[in-house]
């Protein structure tokens, strides 16, 4: 029976060891989690402005300074740059129908002082919030008038080679406003749609530029209209933008050394 006594003593000793060891165990509380909120709200800024940007691949952190400085409209939906067209003041008088092309926009890039050329372009900002849609149209009556009242009638300005770029890092092509795929002639004093943001396609929000033509494609100054590839170069028709054309019909009595002007009416509307 000695074995039984030893067995019992060993069992009691094991319990004593376990009891002694249990005094060194650490007890941890269960983790407790609590959720909180981070809130932010927005209001429409009707006094906001956007600097003129490079027409192709615009970057809001690198504005440009066009010459002359554009006159922007106001509001959360606005035209930052509406193009004026300079067809030159040294064109040769011809008694036949003639075509002239606009000079490219000149200005300085961000942090630069040297003048450079940019495409003739339109710039729109929509900061109303959401994608409410809008459209931009332009009209002209086809009449150019000098300071002394002399008139050129039946003139026609034709715009073409439109493209669209986002200045708000919008990448989805379906969200880009649309432009005409063919040339647009404005001379009948009616509105012609140039840039259209469709609210049903979630278009319009952000900064958009619409250049016409490209500084990489200029008139040669050769040929009758300055678009040829052979012949003598007429410097008054060289280096212009072929995407912005002015046609003067025959039969107009043109006075020399006078500046003729015509008004282009640009309209931005959310009345879709």
CSV table of C-alpha atoms in Angstrom, one decimal:
chain,number,residue,atom,x,y,z
A,1,UNK,CA,0.0,0.0,0.0
A,2,UNK,CA,3.0,2.2,0.0
A,3,UNK,CA,2.6,2.9,-3.7
A,4,UNK,CA,-0.9,4.3,-3.1
A,5,UNK,CA,0.4,6.7,-0.5
A,6,UNK,CA,3.2,7.9,-2.9
A,7,UNK,CA,0.6,8.3,-5.6
A,8,UNK,CA,-1.7,10.4,-3.5
A,9,UNK,CA,1.2,12.5,-2.3
A,10,UNK,CA,2.3,13.1,-5.9
A,11,UNK,CA,-1.2,14.1,-6.9
A,12,UNK,CA,-1.5,16.6,-4.0
A,13,UNK,CA,1.9,18.0,-4.9
A,14,UNK,CA,0.8,18.5,-8.5
A,15,UNK,CA,-2.2,20.5,-7.4
A,16,UNK,CA,-0.1,22.6,-5.1
A,17,UNK,CA,2.3,23.4,-8.0
A,18,UNK,CA,-0.6,24.4,-10.3
A,19,UNK,CA,-2.1,26.5,-7.6
A,20,UNK,CA,1.2,28.2,-7.0
A,21,UNK,CA,1.8,28.8,-10.7
A,22,UNK,CA,-1.7,30.4,-11.2
A,23,UNK,CA,-0.8,33.3,-9.0
A,24,UNK,CA,1.6,34.6,-11.8
A,25,UNK,CA,-1.0,34.7,-14.6
A,26,UNK,CA,-2.0,38.3,-16.0
A,27,UNK,CA,-5.6,39.1,-16.8
A,28,UNK,CA,-6.3,41.5,-19.7
A,29,UNK,CA,-9.6,43.4,-20.4
A,30,UNK,CA,-11.3,42.9,-23.7
A,31,UNK,CA,-10.7,45.7,-26.3
A,32,UNK,CA,-13.4,48.4,-26.5
A,33,UNK,CA,-14.0,50.2,-29.8
A,34,UNK,CA,-16.0,53.5,-30.4
A,35,UNK,CA,-16.9,55.0,-33.8
A,36,UNK,CA,-16.9,58.8,-34.3
A,37,UNK,CA,-17.7,61.0,-37.3
A,38,UNK,CA,-15.8,63.4,-39.6
A,39,UNK,CA,-18.1,66.0,-41.1
A,40,UNK,CA,-17.7,68.4,-44.0
A,41,UNK,CA,-20.2,70.5,-46.0
A,42,UNK,CA,-20.1,72.7,-49.0
A,43,UNK,CA,-21.8,75.8,-50.4
A,44,UNK,CA,-21.8,77.3,-53.9
A,45,UNK,CA,-19.2,80.1,-54.3
A,46,UNK,CA,-20.8,82.7,-56.7
A,47,UNK,CA,-17.7,85.0,-56.4
A,48,UNK,CA,-15.1,82.4,-57.4
A,49,UNK,CA,-12.6,83.0,-60.2
A,50,UNK,CA,-10.4,80.8,-62.3
A,51,UNK,CA,-7.2,82.1,-64.0
A,52,UNK,CA,-6.7,81.5,-67.7
A,53,UNK,CA,-5.0,78.2,-68.3
A,54,UNK,CA,-3.0,76.6,-71.1
A,55,UNK,CA,-5.6,75.5,-73.6
A,56,UNK,CA,-4.1,72.0,-74.1
A,57,UNK,CA,-3.7,69.9,-70.9
A,58,UNK,CA,-4.6,72.8,-68.6
A,59,UNK,CA,-3.1,72.9,-65.1
A,60,UNK,CA,-4.8,75.2,-62.5
A,61,UNK,CA,-1.5,75.5,-60.6
A,62,UNK,CA,0.2,77.0,-63.7
A,63,UNK,CA,-2.0,79.8,-65.0
A,64,UNK,CA,-1.0,81.8,-68.1
A,65,UNK,CA,-1.2,85.5,-68.8
A,66,UNK,CA,-2.8,86.1,-72.2
A,67,UNK,CA,-2.4,89.4,-74.1
A,68,UNK,CA,-4.8,91.1,-73.9
A,69,UNK,CA,-6.2,90.0,-70.6
A,70,UNK,CA,-9.6,88.3,-71.0
A,71,UNK,CA,-12.7,89.6,-69.3
A,72,UNK,CA,-14.4,86.7,-67.4
A,73,UNK,CA,-18.1,86.5,-66.6
A,74,UNK,CA,-19.2,86.1,-63.0
A,75,UNK,CA,-20.9,83.3,-61.0
A,76,UNK,CA,-20.4,79.7,-60.1
A,77,UNK,CA,-21.0,78.9,-63.8
A,78,UNK,CA,-18.8,81.2,-65.8
A,79,UNK,CA,-16.7,81.8,-68.9
A,80,UNK,CA,-13.2,82.5,-67.8
A,81,UNK,CA,-11.9,83.1,-71.3
A,82,UNK,CA,-14.0,84.1,-74.3
A,83,UNK,CA,-11.9,84.3,-77.5
A,84,UNK,CA,-11.4,87.5,-79.5
A,85,UNK,CA,-10.0,87.0,-83.0
A,86,UNK,CA,-7.3,89.2,-84.5
A,87,UNK,CA,-7.2,88.7,-88.3
A,88,UNK,CA,-4.4,91.2,-88.7
A,89,UNK,CA,-4.2,94.9,-89.8
A,90,UNK,CA,-1.9,94.6,-92.7
A,91,UNK,CA,-4.0,92.5,-95.1
A,92,UNK,CA,-3.8,93.4,-98.8
A,93,UNK,CA,-6.9,94.8,-100.3
A,94,UNK,CA,-8.3,92.5,-103.0
A,95,UNK,CA,-11.4,93.1,-105.2
A,96,UNK,CA,-12.2,89.4,-105.1
A,97,UNK,CA,-13.4,87.1,-102.4
A,98,UNK,CA,-10.7,86.6,-99.8
A,99,UNK,CA,-10.0,84.4,-96.8
A,100,UNK,CA,-8.0,85.5,-93.8
A,101,UNK,CA,-7.0,83.6,-90.7
A,102,UNK,CA,-6.7,84.6,-87.1
A,103,UNK,CA,-3.5,85.1,-85.3
A,104,UNK,CA,-2.8,82.8,-82.4
A,105,UNK,CA,-3.1,84.0,-78.8
A,106,UNK,CA,0.1,85.4,-77.4
A,107,UNK,CA,1.0,85.4,-73.7
A,108,UNK,CA,3.3,84.2,-71.0
A,109,UNK,CA,3.4,80.8,-69.3
A,110,UNK,CA,3.5,80.4,-65.5
A,111,UNK,CA,6.8,81.7,-64.0
A,112,UNK,CA,8.1,82.8,-67.5
A,113,UNK,CA,8.6,86.2,-69.0
A,114,UNK,CA,9.1,85.3,-72.7
A,115,UNK,CA,6.0,85.6,-74.9
A,116,UNK,CA,4.7,82.4,-76.5
A,117,UNK,CA,1.7,81.4,-78.7
A,118,UNK,CA,-1.4,79.5,-77.6
A,119,UNK,CA,-4.4,78.2,-79.5
A,120,UNK,CA,-7.5,80.4,-79.7
A,121,UNK,CA,-9.7,79.0,-77.0
A,122,UNK,CA,-12.7,79.1,-74.7
A,123,UNK,CA,-12.5,78.3,-71.0
A,124,UNK,CA,-15.5,77.5,-68.8
A,125,UNK,CA,-15.7,76.8,-65.1
A,126,UNK,CA,-18.7,75.1,-63.4
A,127,UNK,CA,-18.5,75.1,-59.6
A,128,UNK,CA,-22.2,74.9,-58.9
A,129,UNK,CA,-21.8,71.4,-57.5
A,130,UNK,CA,-23.1,68.2,-59.1
A,131,UNK,CA,-23.5,67.8,-62.9
A,132,UNK,CA,-26.2,70.2,-63.8
A,133,UNK,CA,-25.2,70.7,-67.5
A,134,UNK,CA,-24.8,73.8,-69.5
A,135,UNK,CA,-24.1,75.0,-73.1
A,136,UNK,CA,-22.0,77.7,-74.8
A,137,UNK,CA,-23.1,79.3,-78.0
A,138,UNK,CA,-21.8,82.2,-80.2
A,139,UNK,CA,-23.4,84.5,-82.7
A,140,UNK,CA,-22.2,87.2,-85.1
A,141,UNK,CA,-24.1,89.3,-87.7
A,142,UNK,CA,-21.4,89.2,-90.4
A,143,UNK,CA,-20.9,93.0,-90.4
A,144,UNK,CA,-17.5,94.6,-89.8
A,145,UNK,CA,-17.6,98.4,-89.2
A,146,UNK,CA,-14.8,101.0,-89.1
A,147,UNK,CA,-14.6,103.9,-86.7
A,148,UNK,CA,-15.9,106.2,-89.4
A,149,UNK,CA,-18.9,104.0,-90.2
A,150,UNK,CA,-17.6,102.2,-93.3
A,151,UNK,CA,-19.0,98.7,-93.5
A,152,UNK,CA,-18.0,95.2,-94.8
A,153,UNK,CA,-21.2,93.1,-95.0
A,154,UNK,CA,-21.7,89.5,-95.6
A,155,UNK,CA,-18.5,88.5,-93.9
A,156,UNK,CA,-18.4,85.0,-92.3
A,157,UNK,CA,-16.3,83.6,-89.5
A,158,UNK,CA,-15.8,79.8,-89.6
A,159,UNK,CA,-14.5,77.9,-86.6
A,160,UNK,CA,-13.3,74.2,-86.7
A,161,UNK,CA,-10.9,71.6,-85.3
A,162,UNK,CA,-12.4,71.8,-81.8
A,163,UNK,CA,-11.1,69.7,-78.9
A,164,UNK,CA,-11.8,69.6,-75.1
A,165,UNK,CA,-9.5,69.3,-72.1
A,166,UNK,CA,-10.2,69.0,-68.4
A,167,UNK,CA,-8.5,71.3,-65.9
A,168,UNK,CA,-10.0,69.3,-63.0
A,169,UNK,CA,-8.3,66.0,-63.5
A,170,UNK,CA,-11.5,64.4,-64.9
A,171,UNK,CA,-10.4,61.3,-66.8
A,172,UNK,CA,-13.7,59.6,-67.9
A,173,UNK,CA,-14.3,60.5,-71.5
A,174,UNK,CA,-18.0,60.2,-71.2
A,175,UNK,CA,-18.0,63.0,-68.7
A,176,UNK,CA,-16.4,65.5,-71.1
A,177,UNK,CA,-18.6,68.2,-72.8
A,178,UNK,CA,-19.0,67.7,-76.5
A,179,UNK,CA,-18.0,69.9,-79.4
A,180,UNK,CA,-19.0,70.1,-83.1
A,181,UNK,CA,-17.3,67.5,-85.3
A,182,UNK,CA,-17.7,69.8,-88.4
A,183,UNK,CA,-16.9,73.4,-89.1
A,184,UNK,CA,-19.3,76.1,-87.7
A,185,UNK,CA,-19.9,79.3,-89.6
A,186,UNK,CA,-21.3,82.2,-87.7
A,187,UNK,CA,-22.6,85.1,-89.8
A,188,UNK,CA,-26.4,85.0,-89.6
A,189,UNK,CA,-26.9,86.6,-86.1
A,190,UNK,CA,-28.2,83.3,-84.7
A,191,UNK,CA,-26.7,81.3,-81.8
A,192,UNK,CA,-24.4,78.4,-82.8
A,193,UNK,CA,-23.7,75.7,-80.2
A,194,UNK,CA,-20.0,75.1,-79.6
A,195,UNK,CA,-19.7,73.4,-76.2
A,196,UNK,CA,-22.4,71.3,-74.7
A,197,UNK,CA,-22.4,69.6,-71.2
A,198,UNK,CA,-25.3,67.1,-71.0
A,199,UNK,CA,-26.6,66.6,-67.4
A,200,UNK,CA,-28.0,63.2,-68.2
A,201,UNK,CA,-24.4,62.1,-69.0
A,202,UNK,CA,-23.0,63.6,-65.8
A,203,UNK,CA,-21.1,66.3,-67.8
A,204,UNK,CA,-20.2,69.8,-67.0
A,205,UNK,CA,-18.6,70.0,-63.5
A,206,UNK,CA,-15.1,71.4,-63.3
A,207,UNK,CA,-12.8,73.5,-65.5
A,208,UNK,CA,-12.8,73.0,-69.3
A,209,UNK,CA,-10.9,74.4,-72.2
A,210,UNK,CA,-11.9,74.2,-75.8
A,211,UNK,CA,-9.0,75.1,-78.1
A,212,UNK,CA,-9.6,75.6,-81.9
A,213,UNK,CA,-6.8,74.2,-84.0
A,214,UNK,CA,-3.2,73.7,-82.8
A,215,UNK,CA,-0.1,75.9,-82.6
A,216,UNK,CA,1.6,72.9,-84.3
A,217,UNK,CA,-0.5,73.5,-87.5
A,218,UNK,CA,-0.1,77.0,-88.9
A,219,UNK,CA,-0.8,78.6,-92.3
A,220,UNK,CA,2.1,78.5,-94.7
A,221,UNK,CA,1.4,81.9,-96.3
A,222,UNK,CA,1.6,80.2,-99.7
A,223,UNK,CA,-1.1,80.1,-102.4
A,224,UNK,CA,-4.2,82.2,-102.7
A,225,UNK,CA,-5.4,81.6,-99.1
A,226,UNK,CA,-2.1,81.1,-97.4
A,227,UNK,CA,-2.7,77.3,-97.1
A,228,UNK,CA,-0.7,76.1,-100.0
A,229,UNK,CA,2.5,74.2,-100.1
A,230,UNK,CA,4.3,75.9,-103.0
A,231,UNK,CA,4.9,79.4,-104.3
A,232,UNK,CA,6.0,82.6,-102.8
A,233,UNK,CA,5.3,83.2,-99.1
A,234,UNK,CA,2.9,86.1,-98.2
A,235,UNK,CA,4.0,87.1,-94.7
A,236,UNK,CA,0.6,88.7,-94.0
A,237,UNK,CA,-0.9,85.2,-94.3
A,238,UNK,CA,1.8,83.0,-92.7
A,239,UNK,CA,1.8,81.6,-89.2
A,240,UNK,CA,-1.9,82.0,-88.6
A,241,UNK,CA,-4.5,79.6,-87.2
A,242,UNK,CA,-6.3,77.9,-90.1
A,243,UNK,CA,-9.0,76.8,-87.7
A,244,UNK,CA,-10.3,80.4,-87.4
A,245,UNK,CA,-11.2,81.7,-90.8
A,246,UNK,CA,-12.7,85.1,-91.9
A,247,UNK,CA,-14.2,85.2,-95.4
A,248,UNK,CA,-14.8,88.6,-97.0
A,249,UNK,CA,-17.1,88.4,-100.0
A,250,UNK,CA,-16.4,90.1,-103.3
A,251,UNK,CA,-18.2,93.4,-104.0
A,252,UNK,CA,-17.2,95.1,-100.8
A,253,UNK,CA,-15.6,98.6,-100.9
A,254,UNK,CA,-12.8,98.4,-98.4
A,255,UNK,CA,-11.1,101.5,-97.1
A,256,UNK,CA,-7.3,101.4,-96.5
A,257,UNK,CA,-5.6,102.0,-93.1
A,258,UNK,CA,-8.8,101.6,-91.1
A,259,UNK,CA,-9.6,99.0,-88.5
A,260,UNK,CA,-12.9,97.2,-89.0
A,261,UNK,CA,-14.5,95.5,-86.0
A,262,UNK,CA,-17.4,93.1,-85.5
A,263,UNK,CA,-18.9,91.8,-82.2
A,264,UNK,CA,-19.1,88.2,-81.3
A,265,UNK,CA,-21.7,87.4,-78.7
A,266,UNK,CA,-20.8,84.5,-76.4
A,267,UNK,CA,-23.5,83.0,-74.3
A,268,UNK,CA,-23.4,80.4,-71.5
A,269,UNK,CA,-26.6,79.0,-70.3
A,270,UNK,CA,-27.9,76.3,-68.0
A,271,UNK,CA,-31.4,76.5,-69.6
A,272,UNK,CA,-31.2,73.1,-71.2
